[in-house]
Structures are given as C-alpha cells and as structure tokens.
Coordinates of C-alpha atoms in Angstrom, one line a residue:
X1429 CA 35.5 1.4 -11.2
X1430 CA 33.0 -0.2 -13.9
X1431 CA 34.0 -3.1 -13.0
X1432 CA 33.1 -2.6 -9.4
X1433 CA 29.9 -1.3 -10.2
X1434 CA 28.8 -4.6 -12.5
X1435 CA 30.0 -6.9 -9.8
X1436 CA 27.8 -4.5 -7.2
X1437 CA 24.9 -5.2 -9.1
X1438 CA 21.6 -4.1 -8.8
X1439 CA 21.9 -2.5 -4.6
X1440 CA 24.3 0.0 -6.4
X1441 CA 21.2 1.0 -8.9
X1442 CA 19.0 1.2 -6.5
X1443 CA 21.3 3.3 -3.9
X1444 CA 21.5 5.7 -6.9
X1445 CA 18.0 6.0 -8.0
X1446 CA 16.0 7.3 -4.8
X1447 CA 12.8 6.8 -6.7
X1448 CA 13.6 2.8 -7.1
X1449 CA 11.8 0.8 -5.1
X1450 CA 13.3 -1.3 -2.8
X1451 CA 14.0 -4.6 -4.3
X1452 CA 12.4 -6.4 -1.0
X1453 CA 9.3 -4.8 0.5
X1454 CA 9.8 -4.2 4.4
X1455 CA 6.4 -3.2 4.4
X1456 CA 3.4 -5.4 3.7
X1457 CA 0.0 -3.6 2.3
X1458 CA -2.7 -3.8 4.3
X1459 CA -5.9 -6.2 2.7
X1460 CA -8.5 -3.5 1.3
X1461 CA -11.7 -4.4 2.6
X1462 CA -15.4 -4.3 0.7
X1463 CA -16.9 -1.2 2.9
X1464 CA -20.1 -2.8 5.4
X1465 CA -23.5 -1.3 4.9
X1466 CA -26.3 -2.3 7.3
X1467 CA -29.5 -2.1 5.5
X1468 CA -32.0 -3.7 8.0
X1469 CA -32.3 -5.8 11.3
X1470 CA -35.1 -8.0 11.1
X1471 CA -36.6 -9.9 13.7
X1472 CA -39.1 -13.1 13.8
X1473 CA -39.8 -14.5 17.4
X1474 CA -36.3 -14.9 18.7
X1475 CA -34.6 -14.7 15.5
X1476 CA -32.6 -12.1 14.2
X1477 CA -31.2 -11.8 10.8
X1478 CA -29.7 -8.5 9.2
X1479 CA -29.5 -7.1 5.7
X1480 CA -26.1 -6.4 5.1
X1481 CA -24.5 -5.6 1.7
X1482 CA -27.7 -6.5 0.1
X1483 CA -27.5 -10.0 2.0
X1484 CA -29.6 -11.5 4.6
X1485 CA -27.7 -12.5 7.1
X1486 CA -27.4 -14.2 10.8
X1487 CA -25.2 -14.8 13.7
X1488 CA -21.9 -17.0 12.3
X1489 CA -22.6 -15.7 8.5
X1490 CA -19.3 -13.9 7.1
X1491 CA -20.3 -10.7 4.9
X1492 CA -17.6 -8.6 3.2
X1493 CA -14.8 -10.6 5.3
X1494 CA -16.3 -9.8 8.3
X1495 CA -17.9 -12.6 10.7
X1496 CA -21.2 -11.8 12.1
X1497 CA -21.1 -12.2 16.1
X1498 CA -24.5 -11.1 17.3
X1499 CA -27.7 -9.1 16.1
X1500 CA -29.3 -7.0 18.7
X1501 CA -32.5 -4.7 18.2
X1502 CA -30.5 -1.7 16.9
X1503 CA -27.2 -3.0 16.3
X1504 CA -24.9 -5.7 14.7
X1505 CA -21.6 -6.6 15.7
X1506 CA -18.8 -8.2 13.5
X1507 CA -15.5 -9.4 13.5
X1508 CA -13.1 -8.8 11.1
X1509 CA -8.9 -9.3 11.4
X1510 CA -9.5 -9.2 14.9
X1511 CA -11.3 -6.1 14.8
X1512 CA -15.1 -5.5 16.0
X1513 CA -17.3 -3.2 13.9
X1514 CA -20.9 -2.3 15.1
X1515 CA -22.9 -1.0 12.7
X1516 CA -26.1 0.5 14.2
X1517 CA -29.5 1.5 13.0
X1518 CA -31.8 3.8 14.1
X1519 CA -34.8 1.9 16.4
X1520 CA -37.4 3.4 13.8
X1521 CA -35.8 1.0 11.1
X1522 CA -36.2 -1.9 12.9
X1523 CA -38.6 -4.4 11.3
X1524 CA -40.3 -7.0 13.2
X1525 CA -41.9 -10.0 10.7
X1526 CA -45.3 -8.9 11.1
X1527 CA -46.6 -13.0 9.5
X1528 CA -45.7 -14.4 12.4
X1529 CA -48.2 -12.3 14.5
X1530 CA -51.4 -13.8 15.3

C-alpha cells in the first residue's frame, strides 16, 4: 500500500487534502483594474480633453488600461477588455477654456 501511494505521487496528496490547491489552475484570475475617476471635461473650440485620474487626456489616450473613444459635453466613453465604461459629469462641471474667447 505505501508503495502504491509513493508511485501515486502528488494527485493522491492532493485527493486527501481538500484544502490543497489544485496543482493546475482551471480557473484564470481576472486582471484587477486601477478604478477610473473623471475629474473634468474641458473644452477649447472643437477640442475636448478630460481629466481623468489626475491626467489630461483626449480621444485615442489610454488611462488606467482603458482606451479613451470619445469626449462629449457631459460624458466620456472608454474601452477597456472589450468593455465600454461612460463616466459622466454633471453639465455644471463642464469647463469651457475661457482664453480662447475673444
């Protein structure tokens, strides 16, 4: 019987120990993502950038993973593993670059 168990090798500890991991992971974690915080939309003319995560960012910039797609008034949309987040702002925090106003 010992020797049975010693040829069985390590399937026969693991059948025995129900706490044991498994020795090959079916399951495969998912990424954990930095969390998305929309800060400000601004916009200049026709350009619109966002402060996201403390960064100024436009339309093809890649914040926290996440691929910005398009900057509206009150919203920004992103792409991330396939995903779309919109992150939207209340209309009163909307900035408009007031330089550029003559």
């Amino acid at each position: 019987m010992l020797a049975s168990l010693l040829a069985s090798g390590v399937p026969a500890l693991a059948a025995s120990d129900p706490t044991r991991p498994p020795i090959f992971g079916g399951t495969k974690a998912k990424p954990v993502h930095q969390p998305i915080k929309l800060s400000m939309i601004l916009k200049d003319n026709n350009n619109m950038r966002a402060i996201i995560n403390e960064s100024v960012v436009g339309v093809s910039d890649v914040v926290a993973g996440a691929k910005v797609t398009a900057i509206k008034d009150d919203h920004v949309v992103l792409s991330r593993d396939g995903q779309r987040i919109t992150l939207r702002m209340p209309l009163a925090e909307v900035r408009k670059d007031s330089s550029h106003d003559e």
